[in-house]
Amino acid sequence: MRKRFGLPLAIAALAVLVPAAALVVVGFVLGWGFMPIETASMEPRYPAGSLAVVTPVDPSDVESGMTIVFEDPMNRERLVAHRVIRQLPGDSLAWETKGDANATSDPLPVHAPALRGRVAWTIAGIGSVVTALRGPQAVLLLVVLPLAILAWTEVAGWRRRRAR
């Protein structure tokens, strides 16, 4: 029974973990960030549960229609991804933003120091996984599970060699 499920399980784990690791490494090298979209404020373009790939953007390059990621002016611990409606007049860069699914613009402007990047693209459904897998769960999935699979395949190979 082990022989029947061992190889498919290892292949399935590698099919998920290798592309995920490659995405994270490429993202790190290119300066990308990853942000789960947790609310429906940007639907249908960016549905809740998506994972946004956030790329750096110079504040002077922000344009109307661009989806930016910024610190929430009412809660600096929270990041928001909303569309720029327009640049506000004044000496410092600031923008009016709005979620695509929201009826009104955000109540406070976004100032340049709060800007964290722009949404380049999203991966549907993966944001929910990222949100669920924080802390100990992430360590289990990303470290313990691959190590367990590696150890299991090594022990199985050692047993096969020993049996010969």
PDB file of N, CA and C in Angstrom, residues 51-136:
ATOM      1  N   LEU A  51      -4.506  36.338  -3.682  1.00  0.00           N
ATOM      2  CA  LEU A  51      -3.214  36.782  -3.192  1.00  0.00           C
ATOM      3  C   LEU A  51      -2.686  37.808  -4.178  1.00  0.00           C
ATOM      4  N   ALA A  52      -2.494  39.035  -3.696  1.00  0.00           N
ATOM      5  CA  ALA A  52      -1.994  40.108  -4.556  1.00  0.00           C
ATOM      6  C   ALA A  52      -0.470  40.096  -4.551  1.00  0.00           C
ATOM      7  N   VAL A  53       0.099  40.215  -5.730  1.00  0.00           N
ATOM      8  CA  VAL A  53       1.537  40.397  -5.869  1.00  0.00           C
ATOM      9  C   VAL A  53       1.740  41.907  -5.954  1.00  0.00           C
ATOM     10  N   VAL A  54       2.456  42.453  -4.964  1.00  0.00           N
ATOM     11  CA  VAL A  54       2.621  43.895  -4.830  1.00  0.00           C
ATOM     12  C   VAL A  54       4.043  44.264  -5.242  1.00  0.00           C
ATOM     13  N   THR A  55       4.135  45.132  -6.247  1.00  0.00           N
ATOM     14  CA  THR A  55       5.444  45.566  -6.725  1.00  0.00           C
ATOM     15  C   THR A  55       5.707  46.996  -6.265  1.00  0.00           C
ATOM     16  N   PRO A  56       6.978  47.343  -6.104  1.00  0.00           N
ATOM     17  CA  PRO A  56       7.298  48.709  -5.693  1.00  0.00           C
ATOM     18  C   PRO A  56       6.826  49.724  -6.742  1.00  0.00           C
ATOM     19  N   VAL A  57       6.451  50.902  -6.278  1.00  0.00           N
ATOM     20  CA  VAL A  57       6.070  51.987  -7.180  1.00  0.00           C
ATOM     21  C   VAL A  57       6.536  53.302  -6.563  1.00  0.00           C
ATOM     22  N   ASP A  58       7.097  54.146  -7.395  1.00  0.00           N
ATOM     23  CA  ASP A  58       7.501  55.470  -6.938  1.00  0.00           C
ATOM     24  C   ASP A  58       6.237  56.320  -6.798  1.00  0.00           C
ATOM     25  N   PRO A  59       6.089  57.063  -5.719  1.00  0.00           N
ATOM     26  CA  PRO A  59       4.877  57.879  -5.546  1.00  0.00           C
ATOM     27  C   PRO A  59       4.604  58.815  -6.724  1.00  0.00           C
ATOM     28  N   SER A  60       5.639  59.313  -7.382  1.00  0.00           N
ATOM     29  CA  SER A  60       5.431  60.221  -8.513  1.00  0.00           C
ATOM     30  C   SER A  60       4.875  59.492  -9.747  1.00  0.00           C
ATOM     31  N   ASP A  61       4.928  58.151  -9.745  1.00  0.00           N
ATOM     32  CA  ASP A  61       4.418  57.372 -10.868  1.00  0.00           C
ATOM     33  C   ASP A  61       2.977  56.899 -10.672  1.00  0.00           C
ATOM     34  N   VAL A  62       2.388  57.176  -9.512  1.00  0.00           N
ATOM     35  CA  VAL A  62       1.010  56.737  -9.243  1.00  0.00           C
ATOM     36  C   VAL A  62       0.053  57.546 -10.112  1.00  0.00           C
ATOM     37  N   GLU A  63      -0.856  56.812 -10.770  1.00  0.00           N
ATOM     38  CA  GLU A  63      -1.821  57.441 -11.684  1.00  0.00           C
ATOM     39  C   GLU A  63      -3.237  57.028 -11.329  1.00  0.00           C
ATOM     40  N   SER A  64      -4.193  57.814 -11.787  1.00  0.00           N
ATOM     41  CA  SER A  64      -5.598  57.456 -11.622  1.00  0.00           C
ATOM     42  C   SER A  64      -5.855  56.112 -12.290  1.00  0.00           C
ATOM     43  N   GLY A  65      -6.638  55.270 -11.633  1.00  0.00           N
ATOM     44  CA  GLY A  65      -6.956  53.946 -12.164  1.00  0.00           C
ATOM     45  C   GLY A  65      -6.038  52.853 -11.666  1.00  0.00           C
ATOM     46  N   MET A  66      -4.895  53.211 -11.102  1.00  0.00           N
ATOM     47  CA  MET A  66      -3.930  52.241 -10.588  1.00  0.00           C
ATOM     48  C   MET A  66      -4.420  51.725  -9.234  1.00  0.00           C
ATOM     49  N   THR A  67      -4.261  50.416  -9.002  1.00  0.00           N
ATOM     50  CA  THR A  67      -4.580  49.856  -7.692  1.00  0.00           C
ATOM     51  C   THR A  67      -3.313  49.877  -6.859  1.00  0.00           C
ATOM     52  N   ILE A  68      -3.378  50.619  -5.750  1.00  0.00           N
ATOM     53  CA  ILE A  68      -2.211  50.760  -4.884  1.00  0.00           C
ATOM     54  C   ILE A  68      -2.464  50.068  -3.548  1.00  0.00           C
ATOM     55  N   VAL A  69      -1.377  49.719  -2.875  1.00  0.00           N
ATOM     56  CA  VAL A  69      -1.442  49.146  -1.530  1.00  0.00           C
ATOM     57  C   VAL A  69      -0.862  50.195  -0.593  1.00  0.00           C
ATOM     58  N   PHE A  70      -1.598  50.461   0.482  1.00  0.00           N
ATOM     59  CA  PHE A  70      -1.195  51.511   1.405  1.00  0.00           C
ATOM     60  C   PHE A  70      -1.609  51.176   2.831  1.00  0.00           C
ATOM     61  N   GLU A  71      -0.954  51.840   3.777  1.00  0.00           N
ATOM     62  CA  GLU A  71      -1.364  51.715   5.175  1.00  0.00           C
ATOM     63  C   GLU A  71      -2.691  52.426   5.332  1.00  0.00           C
ATOM     64  N   ASP A  72      -3.625  51.771   5.977  1.00  0.00           N
ATOM     65  CA  ASP A  72      -4.931  52.362   6.242  1.00  0.00           C
ATOM     66  C   ASP A  72      -4.731  53.603   7.126  1.00  0.00           C
ATOM     67  N   PRO A  73      -5.188  54.789   6.676  1.00  0.00           N
ATOM     68  CA  PRO A  73      -4.994  55.993   7.484  1.00  0.00           C
ATOM     69  C   PRO A  73      -5.660  55.923   8.864  1.00  0.00           C
ATOM     70  N   MET A  74      -6.663  55.050   9.009  1.00  0.00           N
ATOM     71  CA  MET A  74      -7.355  54.925  10.297  1.00  0.00           C
ATOM     72  C   MET A  74      -6.782  53.809  11.170  1.00  0.00           C
ATOM     73  N   ASN A  75      -5.952  52.941  10.580  1.00  0.00           N
ATOM     74  CA  ASN A  75      -5.351  51.839  11.326  1.00  0.00           C
ATOM     75  C   ASN A  75      -4.039  51.467  10.636  1.00  0.00           C
ATOM     76  N   ARG A  76      -2.947  52.039  11.073  1.00  0.00           N
ATOM     77  CA  ARG A  76      -1.638  51.861  10.421  1.00  0.00           C
ATOM     78  C   ARG A  76      -1.164  50.412  10.394  1.00  0.00           C
ATOM     79  N   GLU A  77      -1.752  49.542  11.197  1.00  0.00           N
ATOM     80  CA  GLU A  77      -1.382  48.118  11.216  1.00  0.00           C
ATOM     81  C   GLU A  77      -1.961  47.370  10.020  1.00  0.00           C
ATOM     82  N   ARG A  78      -2.934  47.957   9.349  1.00  0.00           N
ATOM     83  CA  ARG A  78      -3.685  47.282   8.296  1.00  0.00           C
ATOM     84  C   ARG A  78      -3.292  47.825   6.926  1.00  0.00           C
ATOM     85  N   LEU A  79      -3.089  46.919   5.961  1.00  0.00           N
ATOM     86  CA  LEU A  79      -2.839  47.329   4.583  1.00  0.00           C
ATOM     87  C   LEU A  79      -4.124  47.238   3.777  1.00  0.00           C
ATOM     88  N   VAL A  80      -4.291  48.154   2.834  1.00  0.00           N
ATOM     89  CA  VAL A  80      -5.481  48.217   1.991  1.00  0.00           C
ATOM     90  C   VAL A  80      -5.033  48.263   0.536  1.00  0.00           C
ATOM     91  N   ALA A  81      -5.759  47.600  -0.324  1.00  0.00           N
ATOM     92  CA  ALA A  81      -5.540  47.694  -1.768  1.00  0.00           C
ATOM     93  C   ALA A  81      -6.793  48.302  -2.386  1.00  0.00           C
ATOM     94  N   HIS A  82      -6.699  49.547  -2.821  1.00  0.00           N
ATOM     95  CA  HIS A  82      -7.816  50.242  -3.466  1.00  0.00           C
ATOM     96  C   HIS A  82      -7.315  50.994  -4.687  1.00  0.00           C
ATOM     97  N   ARG A  83      -8.258  51.355  -5.540  1.00  0.00           N
ATOM     98  CA  ARG A  83      -7.935  52.047  -6.782  1.00  0.00           C
ATOM     99  C   ARG A  83      -7.815  53.553  -6.547  1.00  0.00           C
ATOM    100  N   VAL A  84      -6.842  54.168  -7.222  1.00  0.00           N
ATOM    101  CA  VAL A  84      -6.677  55.619  -7.155  1.00  0.00           C
ATOM    102  C   VAL A  84      -7.748  56.270  -8.026  1.00  0.00           C
ATOM    103  N   ILE A  85      -8.495  57.186  -7.425  1.00  0.00           N
ATOM    104  CA  ILE A  85      -9.515  57.937  -8.173  1.00  0.00           C
ATOM    105  C   ILE A  85      -8.871  59.166  -8.803  1.00  0.00           C
ATOM    106  N   ARG A  86      -8.082  59.877  -7.980  1.00  0.00           N
ATOM    107  CA  ARG A  86      -7.406  61.065  -8.505  1.00  0.00           C
ATOM    108  C   ARG A  86      -6.321  61.502  -7.524  1.00  0.00           C
ATOM    109  N   GLN A  87      -5.361  62.241  -8.053  1.00  0.00           N
ATOM    110  CA  GLN A  87      -4.353  62.852  -7.196  1.00  0.00           C
ATOM    111  C   GLN A  87      -4.957  64.126  -6.630  1.00  0.00           C
ATOM    112  N   LEU A  88      -4.750  64.355  -5.351  1.00  0.00           N
ATOM    113  CA  LEU A  88      -5.303  65.536  -4.704  1.00  0.00           C
ATOM    114  C   LEU A  88      -4.361  66.721  -4.885  1.00  0.00           C
ATOM    115  N   PRO A  89      -4.924  67.920  -4.994  1.00  0.00           N
ATOM    116  CA  PRO A  89      -4.069  69.099  -5.138  1.00  0.00           C
ATOM    117  C   PRO A  89      -3.311  69.388  -3.840  1.00  0.00           C
ATOM    118  N   GLY A  90      -2.178  70.019  -3.966  1.00  0.00           N
ATOM    119  CA  GLY A  90      -1.396  70.380  -2.785  1.00  0.00           C
ATOM    120  C   GLY A  90       0.079  70.180  -3.019  1.00  0.00           C
ATOM    121  N   ASP A  91       0.850  70.587  -2.015  1.00  0.00           N
ATOM    122  CA  ASP A  91       2.307  70.502  -2.124  1.00  0.00           C
ATOM    123  C   ASP A  91       2.822  69.071  -1.979  1.00  0.00           C
ATOM    124  N   SER A  92       2.150  68.237  -1.189  1.00  0.00           N
ATOM    125  CA  SER A  92       2.602  66.855  -1.003  1.00  0.00           C
ATOM    126  C   SER A  92       1.697  65.912  -1.787  1.00  0.00           C
ATOM    127  N   LEU A  93       2.270  64.788  -2.189  1.00  0.00           N
ATOM    128  CA  LEU A  93       1.492  63.804  -2.954  1.00  0.00           C
ATOM    129  C   LEU A  93       0.479  63.112  -2.058  1.00  0.00           C
ATOM    130  N   ALA A  94      -0.760  63.108  -2.492  1.00  0.00           N
ATOM    131  CA  ALA A  94      -1.840  62.420  -1.791  1.00  0.00           C
ATOM    132  C   ALA A  94      -2.897  62.055  -2.827  1.00  0.00           C
ATOM    133  N   TRP A  95      -3.628  60.971  -2.546  1.00  0.00           N
ATOM    134  CA  TRP A  95      -4.598  60.484  -3.500  1.00  0.00           C
ATOM    135  C   TRP A  95      -5.928  60.177  -2.837  1.00  0.00           C
ATOM    136  N   GLU A  96      -6.985  60.332  -3.626  1.00  0.00           N
ATOM    137  CA  GLU A  96      -8.308  59.859  -3.240  1.00  0.00           C
ATOM    138  C   GLU A  96      -8.405  58.433  -3.775  1.00  0.00           C
ATOM    139  N   THR A  97      -8.851  57.497  -2.931  1.00  0.00           N
ATOM    140  CA  THR A  97      -8.937  56.086  -3.327  1.00  0.00           C
ATOM    141  C   THR A  97     -10.334  55.554  -3.071  1.00  0.00           C
ATOM    142  N   LYS A  98     -10.613  54.417  -3.682  1.00  0.00           N
ATOM    143  CA  LYS A  98     -11.929  53.800  -3.534  1.00  0.00           C
ATOM    144  C   LYS A  98     -11.828  52.332  -3.908  1.00  0.00           C
ATOM    145  N   GLY A  99     -12.505  51.486  -3.149  1.00  0.00           N
ATOM    146  CA  GLY A  99     -12.641  50.094  -3.530  1.00  0.00           C
ATOM    147  C   GLY A  99     -13.610  49.982  -4.688  1.00  0.00           C
ATOM    148  N   ASP A 100     -13.331  49.132  -5.663  1.00  0.00           N
ATOM    149  CA  ASP A 100     -14.201  49.002  -6.844  1.00  0.00           C
ATOM    150  C   ASP A 100     -15.635  48.668  -6.482  1.00  0.00           C
ATOM    151  N   ALA A 101     -15.832  47.870  -5.438  1.00  0.00           N
ATOM    152  CA  ALA A 101     -17.178  47.451  -5.054  1.00  0.00           C
ATOM    153  C   ALA A 101     -17.830  48.416  -4.057  1.00  0.00           C
ATOM    154  N   ASN A 102     -17.112  49.432  -3.622  1.00  0.00           N
ATOM    155  CA  ASN A 102     -17.649  50.378  -2.644  1.00  0.00           C
ATOM    156  C   ASN A 102     -18.424  51.490  -3.346  1.00  0.00           C
ATOM    157  N   ALA A 103     -19.462  51.974  -2.693  1.00  0.00           N
ATOM    158  CA  ALA A 103     -20.293  53.034  -3.270  1.00  0.00           C
ATOM    159  C   ALA A 103     -19.618  54.401  -3.194  1.00  0.00           C
ATOM    160  N   THR A 104     -18.793  54.614  -2.189  1.00  0.00           N
ATOM    161  CA  THR A 104     -18.161  55.915  -1.999  1.00  0.00           C
ATOM    162  C   THR A 104     -16.642  55.774  -1.877  1.00  0.00           C
ATOM    163  N   SER A 105     -15.971  56.903  -2.049  1.00  0.00           N
ATOM    164  CA  SER A 105     -14.520  56.939  -1.888  1.00  0.00           C
ATOM    165  C   SER A 105     -14.152  56.716  -0.431  1.00  0.00           C
ATOM    166  N   ASP A 106     -12.897  56.361  -0.198  1.00  0.00           N
ATOM    167  CA  ASP A 106     -12.401  56.192   1.163  1.00  0.00           C
ATOM    168  C   ASP A 106     -12.479  57.535   1.891  1.00  0.00           C
ATOM    169  N   PRO A 107     -12.776  57.515   3.204  1.00  0.00           N
ATOM    170  CA  PRO A 107     -13.009  58.765   3.934  1.00  0.00           C
ATOM    171  C   PRO A 107     -11.778  59.656   4.095  1.00  0.00           C
ATOM    172  N   LEU A 108     -10.582  59.066   4.087  1.00  0.00           N
ATOM    173  CA  LEU A 108      -9.358  59.853   4.266  1.00  0.00           C
ATOM    174  C   LEU A 108      -8.433  59.674   3.070  1.00  0.00           C
ATOM    175  N   PRO A 109      -7.684  60.722   2.734  1.00  0.00           N
ATOM    176  CA  PRO A 109      -6.740  60.586   1.620  1.00  0.00           C
ATOM    177  C   PRO A 109      -5.563  59.693   1.999  1.00  0.00           C
ATOM    178  N   VAL A 110      -4.900  59.170   0.973  1.00  0.00           N
ATOM    179  CA  VAL A 110      -3.681  58.382   1.163  1.00  0.00           C
ATOM    180  C   VAL A 110      -2.507  59.290   0.823  1.00  0.00           C
ATOM    181  N   HIS A 111      -1.596  59.460   1.778  1.00  0.00           N
ATOM    182  CA  HIS A 111      -0.416  60.293   1.570  1.00  0.00           C
ATOM    183  C   HIS A 111       0.761  59.409   1.160  1.00  0.00           C
ATOM    184  N   ALA A 112       1.693  59.966   0.423  1.00  0.00           N
ATOM    185  CA  ALA A 112       2.823  59.216  -0.143  1.00  0.00           C
ATOM    186  C   ALA A 112       3.568  58.349   0.871  1.00  0.00           C
ATOM    187  N   PRO A 113       3.830  58.798   2.112  1.00  0.00           N
ATOM    188  CA  PRO A 113       4.550  57.926   3.046  1.00  0.00           C
ATOM    189  C   PRO A 113       3.810  56.625   3.387  1.00  0.00           C
ATOM    190  N   ALA A 114       2.501  56.589   3.181  1.00  0.00           N
ATOM    191  CA  ALA A 114       1.717  55.382   3.479  1.00  0.00           C
ATOM    192  C   ALA A 114       1.720  54.388   2.323  1.00  0.00           C
ATOM    193  N   LEU A 115       2.218  54.798   1.166  1.00  0.00           N
ATOM    194  CA  LEU A 115       2.228  53.950  -0.033  1.00  0.00           C
ATOM    195  C   LEU A 115       3.195  52.785   0.149  1.00  0.00           C
ATOM    196  N   ARG A 116       2.733  51.559  -0.143  1.00  0.00           N
ATOM    197  CA  ARG A 116       3.582  50.370  -0.024  1.00  0.00           C
ATOM    198  C   ARG A 116       3.869  49.729  -1.377  1.00  0.00           C
ATOM    199  N   GLY A 117       3.102  50.066  -2.413  1.00  0.00           N
ATOM    200  CA  GLY A 117       3.329  49.492  -3.735  1.00  0.00           C
ATOM    201  C   GLY A 117       2.056  49.496  -4.542  1.00  0.00           C
ATOM    202  N   ARG A 118       2.106  48.786  -5.663  1.00  0.00           N
ATOM    203  CA  ARG A 118       0.927  48.655  -6.517  1.00  0.00           C
ATOM    204  C   ARG A 118       0.640  47.187  -6.756  1.00  0.00           C
ATOM    205  N   VAL A 119      -0.610  46.868  -7.004  1.00  0.00           N
ATOM    206  CA  VAL A 119      -0.984  45.488  -7.298  1.00  0.00           C
ATOM    207  C   VAL A 119      -0.635  45.219  -8.754  1.00  0.00           C
ATOM    208  N   ALA A 120       0.287  44.285  -8.960  1.00  0.00           N
ATOM    209  CA  ALA A 120       0.693  43.921 -10.318  1.00  0.00           C
ATOM    210  C   ALA A 120      -0.254  42.872 -10.891  1.00  0.00           C
ATOM    211  N   TRP A 121      -0.569  41.858 -10.081  1.00  0.00           N
ATOM    212  CA  TRP A 121      -1.484  40.791 -10.471  1.00  0.00           C
ATOM    213  C   TRP A 121      -1.875  40.016  -9.229  1.00  0.00           C
ATOM    214  N   THR A 122      -2.850  39.143  -9.382  1.00  0.00           N
ATOM    215  CA  THR A 122      -3.315  38.340  -8.247  1.00  0.00           C
ATOM    216  C   THR A 122      -3.419  36.877  -8.642  1.00  0.00           C
ATOM    217  N   ILE A 123      -3.420  36.042  -7.610  1.00  0.00           N
ATOM    218  CA  ILE A 123      -3.632  34.608  -7.794  1.00  0.00           C
ATOM    219  C   ILE A 123      -4.892  34.269  -7.004  1.00  0.00           C
ATOM    220  N   ALA A 124      -5.955  33.895  -7.709  1.00  0.00           N
ATOM    221  CA  ALA A 124      -7.243  33.639  -7.065  1.00  0.00           C
ATOM    222  C   ALA A 124      -7.146  32.460  -6.094  1.00  0.00           C
ATOM    223  N   GLY A 125      -7.760  32.622  -4.933  1.00  0.00           N
ATOM    224  CA  GLY A 125      -7.885  31.541  -3.957  1.00  0.00           C
ATOM    225  C   GLY A 125      -6.698  31.335  -3.047  1.00  0.00           C
ATOM    226  N   ILE A 126      -5.509  31.761  -3.430  1.00  0.00           N
ATOM    227  CA  ILE A 126      -4.308  31.496  -2.640  1.00  0.00           C
ATOM    228  C   ILE A 126      -4.238  32.399  -1.403  1.00  0.00           C
ATOM    229  N   GLY A 127      -4.835  33.572  -1.476  1.00  0.00           N
ATOM    230  CA  GLY A 127      -4.823  34.487  -0.332  1.00  0.00           C
ATOM    231  C   GLY A 127      -5.484  33.894   0.889  1.00  0.00           C
ATOM    232  N   SER A 128      -6.539  33.123   0.687  1.00  0.00           N
ATOM    233  CA  SER A 128      -7.209  32.461   1.812  1.00  0.00           C
ATOM    234  C   SER A 128      -6.281  31.471   2.493  1.00  0.00           C
ATOM    235  N   VAL A 129      -5.500  30.770   1.699  1.00  0.00           N
ATOM    236  CA  VAL A 129      -4.538  29.807   2.247  1.00  0.00           C
ATOM    237  C   VAL A 129      -3.476  30.543   3.050  1.00  0.00           C
ATOM    238  N   VAL A 130      -2.959  31.643   2.499  1.00  0.00           N
ATOM    239  CA  VAL A 130      -1.935  32.430   3.188  1.00  0.00           C
ATOM    240  C   VAL A 130      -2.481  32.980   4.496  1.00  0.00           C
ATOM    241  N   THR A 131      -3.699  33.493   4.462  1.00  0.00           N
ATOM    242  CA  THR A 131      -4.320  34.034   5.675  1.00  0.00           C
ATOM    243  C   THR A 131      -4.484  32.946   6.731  1.00  0.00           C
ATOM    244  N   ALA A 132      -4.892  31.770   6.307  1.00  0.00           N
ATOM    245  CA  ALA A 132      -5.111  30.669   7.256  1.00  0.00           C
ATOM    246  C   ALA A 132      -3.800  30.110   7.792  1.00  0.00           C
ATOM    247  N   LEU A 133      -2.752  30.200   6.986  1.00  0.00           N
ATOM    248  CA  LEU A 133      -1.476  29.587   7.365  1.00  0.00           C
ATOM    249  C   LEU A 133      -0.470  30.625   7.840  1.00  0.00           C
ATOM    250  N   ARG A 134      -0.740  31.184   8.956  1.00  0.00           N
ATOM    251  CA  ARG A 134       0.203  32.109   9.583  1.00  0.00           C
ATOM    252  C   ARG A 134       0.673  31.484  10.882  1.00  0.00           C
ATOM    253  N   GLY A 135       1.869  31.811  11.269  1.00  0.00           N
ATOM    254  CA  GLY A 135       2.394  31.323  12.535  1.00  0.00           C
ATOM    255  C   GLY A 135       2.731  29.845  12.476  1.00  0.00           C
ATOM    256  N   PRO A 136       2.308  29.071  13.495  1.00  0.00           N
ATOM    257  CA  PRO A 136       2.680  27.659  13.572  1.00  0.00           C
ATOM    258  C   PRO A 136       2.196  26.833  12.375  1.00  0.00           C
TER     259      PRO A 136
END
